[in-house]
Amino acid sequence: MIVLSGEEQMLFLAITFLISAAINSQLVGVLFPPALRAMMIVLLLTGFTIFAYELYELREGSGLEGAQFELFALSTGILTLTLWGLFRRLEIQNRRRHAAERDLVMANIRRLEVNQRLRESREALRQREREALRLAEEAKAASRAKSEFLATMSHEIRTPMNGVLGVAELLRDTDLTREQADLLETIERSGQALLSIINDILDFSKIEAGKMQIARRPFSPAALVGDLERIMAPLARQKGLAFEARYEGPAVALLGDEGRIRQILVNLLGNAVKFTDAGKVAFRLRVTPLEGGRMRFFAEVEDSGEGISKDDLARIFAPFEQADSQLSRRHGGTGLGLAISRRLAEAMGGELTARSERGKGSVFMLSLVLEQAQEAPESAPARAKERTGPPDLAGRTILVAEDNRTNRMLLRRFLEPTGARIVEAADGRAATALWEEERPDLVIMDVSMPGMTGIEATREIRRKEKGEGRRAVPILALTANAFEEDRESCLSAGMNAFLAKPVKRRDLWQELRRMLDPPE
Ligand code: ADP
C-alpha cells in the first residue's frame, strides 16, 4: 500500500477534483453553456490556488524542492491549460450546436408556417372550386329554368292565340259589314304582330342559350324564291315599289333548314320594303356547285331606300339596336330581326353581312354552304297539289285529342267543311280509348294534355297496333310547343306530321289532304 504525505494527498485531491470537475462540467456543460463557463472559471481558480499553495510551500522551504516545484508547476499549468482548452472547445462546439439547433428550430417553425399557409391556400382553392362549381350549377339551373319558362310561355301564349286567330279566320267567312271586316283585319294583323314578336323573343333566347336546333331537310331553292316573291311582291307594290326576284342556279334540292332560311330572308325583304319609300327592292338567289357535292347558297336583298350610315351598320346586328330609333319607331319593330338573322346564319355555318350608304340604299347578303339533297323535297308534291278549298273527307272519321275547349271548338269548325265525322277526346287516355273504339282514319293530337300527354298516347297507340299487327293510323301533331325539338320528339314518338299553333285553316286542310290523299 502506498502511503501518501500530506502534500501529496492535497495534490492528489486537487487533481482528482480537477478531473471530476472536468467530467462533471462536460456533462453539465453539454446541456448548459453557462455552467460550462462557470466550471472553467473554477478550474482556473483551482489550478491557480494549487500553484499558489505550492509556491508558498516552496518559499517556506517545507514542501517541494525547486526542480520538483518546476515540474509540478509545469504539469499543473499544462493540465489546467489543456482542460481549459478542452472546455473552451466544448463551449464553442456547444454554442455552434445550439445556434444550429436554433436555426433548425426556426427552419422548422418556418416550414410549419409555410405548410400552414399552403394548407390554407389549398383549402381556399378548394373553397373557390366548390364556389365555382356551385355558380356553374346555379347558372345551368337558371338557364334550364329560363328554357322551361320560355317553353311554357310559348305554349301558354300560343294556345289562346290559336283561339284568337282561328276565330278571326272563322269570322271572316260570315257576313260582315265593311266596318266589321276592317276591324277584323285589325284583330288579325295585331294577332300576327304579337305572335311574331313572341317568336322573335323566344328565338333570340333560344339562340342565346345555345339551344337553337337547325333542321336538315331537303328543300328547293327555286321554289323558295317563288314563295318569297308571292309573299313580298304585294307588300312592295302596296308601297309603290318595284319588286324583282330572280333565281340563278340548277334545279336541285338542298339539305337545310328551309324554315330558318326563309325567316332570315323574310326579315331582310321585310326591312327592305319597310325602309324604302321609292324605287325598288330586288331579291337574287344564286346557287353554285362547290367540290364534294356541296353548294354555295348566296342570297342578296337590295333596296334603293334610305341606307344606313357606317356607324349604324356596325350596330344594327346587335340585339334591340335600331339605326334611327325615331324612324324605326315610325315603322315598328323590336330591333331583334337582324340579331336573330345573323345568329341563325351563323348557327347554319354561314354568314349574314351588309353594305350600305346613307341615301343610296342597302344590300344584305346571306351566304351558306349546303349539301345537295339526294331525295326530292317533301313539300314539292304538296305545292303542286296546293288547293285552297277543304278536302273531301266524307265517310272518314277524325279523332281530335285536345284539352282546350276553345281549340276543340275551333278544330270542329275547321273540319266541318271536309264532311269528316269528328270524335273528340280531352286527354291522352281518353284518346287511346276512343281510338280503340272508333278506329279513326286520322288522329289530330295535341301534345300537352293533362294526365297522359299526346306523346305518351301516340306511343301507346303505336305499341298496340304493332302487337295486333294492325295498320298504323296517321297521326298529326297539332301543338303549341313549336320548337324544332318539339317537332322531333313528336315524330320520334311515331307521329307522322307536325303543325304548330296557331294553325291556319288552310294549312290544316292542306296537311289533311297530304296525309289522307282524298279523291279530288
Ligand atoms: P327591326 O326592323 O325590328 O327594328 P332589325 O334588327 O330587323 O329590327 O333591324 C334593325 C335596324 O336596322 C332597323 O331598325 C333599321 O334601323 C336598320 N335597317 C335594317 N334593314 C334596313 C334597310 N334595308 N334599310 C335601312 N335600314 C335598315
Coordinates of N, CA, C and O in Angstrom, one line a residue, residues 256-353:
G256 N -81.2 21.5 -95.8 CA -81.0 22.6 -94.8 C -82.3 22.9 -94.1 O -83.3 22.2 -94.3
D257 N -82.3 24.0 -93.3 CA -83.5 24.4 -92.6 C -84.2 25.4 -93.3 O -84.0 26.6 -93.2
E258 N -85.1 25.0 -94.2 CA -85.8 26.0 -95.1 C -86.5 27.0 -94.3 O -86.5 28.2 -94.6
G259 N -87.2 26.6 -93.2 CA -87.9 27.5 -92.3 C -87.1 28.6 -91.8 O -87.5 29.8 -91.9
R260 N -85.9 28.3 -91.3 CA -85.0 29.3 -90.8 C -84.4 30.2 -91.9 O -84.2 31.4 -91.7
I261 N -84.1 29.6 -93.0 CA -83.6 30.4 -94.1 C -84.7 31.4 -94.6 O -84.4 32.6 -94.8
R262 N -85.9 30.9 -94.7 CA -87.0 31.7 -95.1 C -87.2 32.8 -94.1 O -87.4 34.0 -94.4
Q263 N -87.0 32.5 -92.8 CA -87.2 33.5 -91.7 C -86.2 34.6 -91.9 O -86.5 35.8 -91.8
I264 N -84.9 34.3 -92.2 CA -83.9 35.3 -92.4 C -84.3 36.2 -93.6 O -84.3 37.4 -93.6
L265 N -84.7 35.5 -94.7 CA -84.9 36.3 -96.0 C -86.2 37.1 -95.9 O -86.2 38.2 -96.4
V266 N -87.2 36.6 -95.2 CA -88.4 37.4 -95.0 C -88.1 38.6 -94.2 O -88.5 39.7 -94.4
N267 N -87.2 38.5 -93.2 CA -86.8 39.6 -92.4 C -86.0 40.6 -93.2 O -86.3 41.8 -93.1
L268 N -85.1 40.2 -94.1 CA -84.3 41.1 -94.9 C -85.3 41.8 -95.9 O -85.2 43.0 -96.1
L269 N -86.1 41.0 -96.5 CA -87.0 41.6 -97.5 C -88.0 42.5 -96.8 O -88.3 43.6 -97.4
G270 N -88.5 42.1 -95.7 CA -89.4 43.0 -94.9 C -88.8 44.3 -94.6 O -89.4 45.4 -94.8
N271 N -87.5 44.3 -94.1 CA -86.8 45.5 -93.8 C -86.6 46.4 -95.1 O -86.8 47.6 -95.0
A272 N -86.3 45.7 -96.2 CA -86.0 46.4 -97.4 C -87.3 47.2 -97.8 O -87.2 48.4 -98.2
V273 N -88.4 46.5 -97.7 CA -89.7 47.2 -98.1 C -90.0 48.3 -97.1 O -90.4 49.4 -97.4
K274 N -89.8 48.0 -95.8 CA -90.1 48.9 -94.7 C -89.3 50.2 -94.8 O -89.8 51.3 -94.6
F275 N -88.0 50.1 -95.1 CA -87.1 51.3 -95.1 C -86.9 51.9 -96.5 O -85.9 52.6 -96.7
T276 N -87.7 51.5 -97.5 CA -87.6 52.1 -98.8 C -88.9 52.8 -99.2 O -90.0 52.2 -99.1
D277 N -88.8 54.1 -99.5 CA -90.0 54.8 -99.8 C -90.2 55.0 -101.3 O -91.3 55.2 -101.8
A278 N -89.1 54.8 -102.1 CA -89.3 55.0 -103.6 C -88.2 54.1 -104.2 O -87.2 53.8 -103.7
G279 N -88.5 53.6 -105.4 CA -87.6 52.8 -106.2 C -87.9 51.4 -106.2 O -89.1 51.0 -106.4
K280 N -86.9 50.5 -105.8 CA -87.2 49.1 -105.9 C -86.5 48.2 -104.9 O -85.6 48.7 -104.2
V281 N -87.1 47.0 -104.8 CA -86.4 46.0 -103.9 C -86.1 44.8 -104.8 O -87.0 44.4 -105.5
A282 N -84.9 44.4 -104.8 CA -84.5 43.2 -105.6 C -84.0 42.1 -104.8 O -83.2 42.3 -103.8
F283 N -84.4 40.9 -105.2 CA -84.0 39.7 -104.4 C -83.4 38.7 -105.4 O -84.0 38.3 -106.4
R284 N -82.1 38.3 -105.2 CA -81.5 37.4 -106.1 C -80.9 36.2 -105.2 O -80.4 36.4 -104.1
L285 N -81.1 35.0 -105.7 CA -80.6 33.8 -105.0 C -79.7 33.1 -106.1 O -80.2 32.7 -107.1
R286 N -78.4 32.9 -105.7 CA -77.5 32.2 -106.6 C -77.1 30.9 -105.9 O -76.6 31.0 -104.8
V287 N -77.2 29.8 -106.6 CA -76.7 28.5 -106.1 C -75.7 28.0 -107.0 O -75.9 27.8 -108.2
T288 N -74.4 27.8 -106.5 CA -73.4 27.4 -107.4 C -72.7 26.1 -106.8 O -72.5 26.1 -105.5
P289 N -72.3 25.2 -107.6 CA -71.7 24.0 -107.0 C -70.3 24.2 -106.5 O -69.5 25.0 -107.0
L290 N -70.0 23.6 -105.4 CA -68.6 23.6 -104.8 C -68.1 22.1 -104.9 O -68.9 21.2 -105.2
E291 N -66.9 21.9 -104.5 CA -66.5 20.5 -104.5 C -67.1 19.6 -103.4 O -67.6 20.2 -102.4
G292 N -67.1 18.3 -103.6 CA -67.7 17.4 -102.6 C -69.2 17.4 -102.5 O -69.7 17.1 -101.4
G293 N -69.9 17.7 -103.6 CA -71.3 17.6 -103.6 C -72.0 18.7 -102.8 O -73.2 18.7 -102.5
R294 N -71.2 19.7 -102.4 CA -71.8 20.8 -101.7 C -72.1 22.0 -102.6 O -71.6 22.1 -103.7
M295 N -73.0 22.9 -102.1 CA -73.4 24.0 -102.9 C -73.3 25.3 -102.1 O -73.6 25.3 -100.9
R296 N -72.9 26.4 -102.8 CA -72.9 27.7 -102.2 C -74.3 28.3 -102.4 O -74.8 28.3 -103.5
F297 N -74.9 28.8 -101.3 CA -76.2 29.4 -101.4 C -76.0 30.9 -101.1 O -75.5 31.2 -99.9
F298 N -76.2 31.7 -102.1 CA -75.8 33.1 -101.9 C -77.1 34.0 -102.2 O -77.5 34.0 -103.4
A299 N -77.7 34.6 -101.2 CA -78.9 35.4 -101.4 C -78.5 36.9 -101.2 O -77.8 37.2 -100.2
E300 N -79.1 37.7 -102.0 CA -78.8 39.2 -101.9 C -80.2 39.9 -101.9 O -81.0 39.6 -102.7
V301 N -80.4 40.8 -100.9 CA -81.6 41.6 -100.9 C -81.1 43.1 -101.0 O -80.4 43.6 -100.2
E302 N -81.5 43.7 -102.2 CA -81.0 45.0 -102.4 C -82.2 46.0 -102.5 O -83.3 45.7 -103.0
D303 N -82.0 47.2 -101.8 CA -83.1 48.2 -101.9 C -82.5 49.5 -102.3 O -81.3 49.8 -102.2
S304 N -83.4 50.4 -102.7 CA -83.0 51.8 -103.1 C -83.5 52.7 -102.0 O -83.8 53.9 -102.3
G305 N -83.5 52.3 -100.8 CA -84.0 53.0 -99.6 C -83.1 54.0 -99.0 O -82.1 54.4 -99.6
E306 N -83.4 54.3 -97.8 CA -82.6 55.4 -97.1 C -81.2 55.1 -96.8 O -80.4 56.0 -96.5
G307 N -80.9 53.8 -96.8 CA -79.5 53.4 -96.5 C -79.1 53.5 -95.0 O -80.0 54.0 -94.2
I308 N -77.9 53.1 -94.7 CA -77.5 53.0 -93.3 C -76.1 53.6 -93.1 O -75.3 53.3 -94.0
S309 N -75.9 54.5 -92.2 CA -74.6 55.1 -92.0 C -73.6 54.1 -91.5 O -74.0 53.0 -91.0
K310 N -72.3 54.4 -91.7 CA -71.2 53.4 -91.4 C -71.3 53.0 -89.9 O -71.2 51.8 -89.6
D311 N -71.5 54.0 -89.0 CA -71.6 53.7 -87.6 C -72.8 52.8 -87.3 O -72.7 51.8 -86.5
D312 N -73.9 53.1 -87.9 CA -75.1 52.3 -87.6 C -75.0 50.9 -88.2 O -75.5 49.9 -87.6
L313 N -74.3 50.8 -89.3 CA -74.1 49.5 -89.9 C -73.4 48.5 -88.9 O -73.6 47.3 -88.9
A314 N -72.5 49.1 -88.0 CA -71.8 48.3 -87.1 C -72.7 47.9 -85.9 O -72.5 46.9 -85.2
R315 N -73.8 48.6 -85.7 CA -74.7 48.3 -84.6 C -75.9 47.5 -84.9 O -76.4 46.8 -84.0
I316 N -76.4 47.6 -86.1 CA -77.8 47.0 -86.3 C -77.9 45.5 -86.2 O -79.0 45.0 -86.0
F317 N -76.7 44.8 -86.1 CA -76.8 43.3 -85.9 C -76.8 43.0 -84.5 O -77.0 41.8 -84.1
A318 N -76.7 44.0 -83.6 CA -76.7 43.7 -82.2 C -78.2 43.7 -81.7 O -79.0 44.4 -82.3
P319 N -78.6 42.9 -80.7 CA -80.0 42.8 -80.3 C -80.5 44.2 -79.8 O -79.8 44.9 -79.2
F320 N -81.8 44.4 -80.2 CA -82.5 45.6 -79.8 C -81.9 46.9 -80.3 O -82.2 48.0 -79.8
E321 N -81.1 46.8 -81.3 CA -80.5 48.1 -81.9 C -81.2 48.5 -83.1 O -81.5 47.6 -84.0
Q322 N -81.5 49.7 -83.2 CA -82.1 50.3 -84.4 C -81.3 51.5 -84.9 O -80.9 52.3 -84.0
A323 N -81.1 51.6 -86.2 CA -80.2 52.6 -86.7 C -80.7 54.0 -86.3 O -80.0 54.8 -85.7
D324 N -82.0 54.2 -86.6 CA -82.5 55.5 -86.4 C -83.8 55.3 -85.6 O -84.8 54.9 -86.1
S325 N -83.7 55.5 -84.3 CA -84.8 55.0 -83.4 C -86.1 55.7 -83.7 O -87.2 55.1 -83.7
Q326 N -86.1 57.0 -84.1 CA -87.3 57.7 -84.4 C -88.0 57.1 -85.7 O -89.2 56.8 -85.7
L327 N -87.1 56.9 -86.7 CA -87.6 56.3 -87.9 C -88.2 54.9 -87.7 O -89.2 54.6 -88.2
S328 N -87.4 54.1 -86.9 CA -87.8 52.8 -86.7 C -89.1 52.7 -85.9 O -89.9 51.8 -86.1
R329 N -89.2 53.6 -85.0 CA -90.4 53.6 -84.2 C -91.6 53.9 -85.1 O -92.7 53.3 -85.0
R330 N -91.4 54.7 -86.1 CA -92.5 55.0 -87.1 C -92.8 53.7 -87.8 O -94.0 53.4 -88.1
H331 N -91.8 52.9 -88.1 CA -92.0 51.7 -88.9 C -92.4 50.5 -88.0 O -92.7 49.5 -88.5
G332 N -92.1 50.6 -86.7 CA -92.4 49.5 -85.8 C -91.2 48.6 -85.8 O -90.2 48.8 -86.6
G333 N -91.2 47.5 -85.0 CA -90.1 46.5 -85.0 C -89.5 46.5 -83.6 O -89.5 47.5 -82.9
T334 N -88.8 45.4 -83.3 CA -88.2 45.3 -82.0 C -86.7 45.5 -82.0 O -86.0 45.5 -81.0
G335 N -86.1 45.5 -83.2 CA -84.7 45.6 -83.3 C -84.0 44.2 -83.1 O -82.8 44.1 -82.8
L336 N -84.8 43.2 -83.1 CA -84.3 41.8 -82.9 C -84.0 41.1 -84.2 O -83.3 40.1 -84.3
G337 N -84.7 41.5 -85.3 CA -84.8 40.7 -86.5 C -83.4 40.4 -87.0 O -83.0 39.3 -87.3
L338 N -82.5 41.5 -87.2 CA -81.2 41.2 -87.8 C -80.3 40.5 -86.8 O -79.5 39.6 -87.2
A339 N -80.4 40.7 -85.5 CA -79.6 40.0 -84.5 C -80.0 38.5 -84.6 O -79.1 37.6 -84.7
I340 N -81.2 38.2 -84.7 CA -81.6 36.7 -84.8 C -81.1 36.2 -86.2 O -80.6 35.1 -86.2
S341 N -81.3 37.0 -87.2 CA -81.0 36.5 -88.6 C -79.5 36.2 -88.6 O -79.1 35.1 -89.2
R342 N -78.7 37.1 -88.1 CA -77.2 36.8 -88.2 C -76.9 35.6 -87.4 O -76.1 34.7 -87.8
R343 N -77.4 35.5 -86.2 CA -77.1 34.3 -85.3 C -77.6 33.0 -86.0 O -77.0 32.0 -85.9
L344 N -78.8 33.1 -86.6 CA -79.3 31.9 -87.3 C -78.3 31.5 -88.5 O -78.0 30.3 -88.6
A345 N -77.9 32.5 -89.2 CA -77.0 32.3 -90.3 C -75.7 31.6 -89.8 O -75.2 30.6 -90.3
E346 N -75.2 32.1 -88.6 CA -74.0 31.5 -88.0 C -74.3 30.1 -87.5 O -73.4 29.2 -87.7
A347 N -75.4 29.9 -86.9 CA -75.8 28.5 -86.5 C -75.8 27.6 -87.6 O -75.6 26.4 -87.4
M348 N -76.1 28.1 -88.8 CA -76.1 27.2 -90.0 C -74.7 27.1 -90.7 O -74.6 26.6 -91.8
G349 N -73.7 27.7 -90.0 CA -72.4 27.7 -90.5 C -72.1 28.7 -91.6 O -71.1 28.6 -92.4
G350 N -73.0 29.7 -91.7 CA -72.8 30.7 -92.8 C -72.7 32.1 -92.2 O -72.3 32.2 -91.1
E351 N -72.9 33.1 -93.0 CA -72.8 34.5 -92.5 C -73.8 35.4 -93.2 O -74.3 35.2 -94.3
L352 N -74.1 36.5 -92.4 CA -75.0 37.5 -92.9 C -74.3 38.8 -92.8 O -73.9 39.2 -91.7
T353 N -74.1 39.5 -94.0 CA -73.4 40.8 -94.0 C -74.2 41.8 -94.7 O -75.2 41.5 -95.4

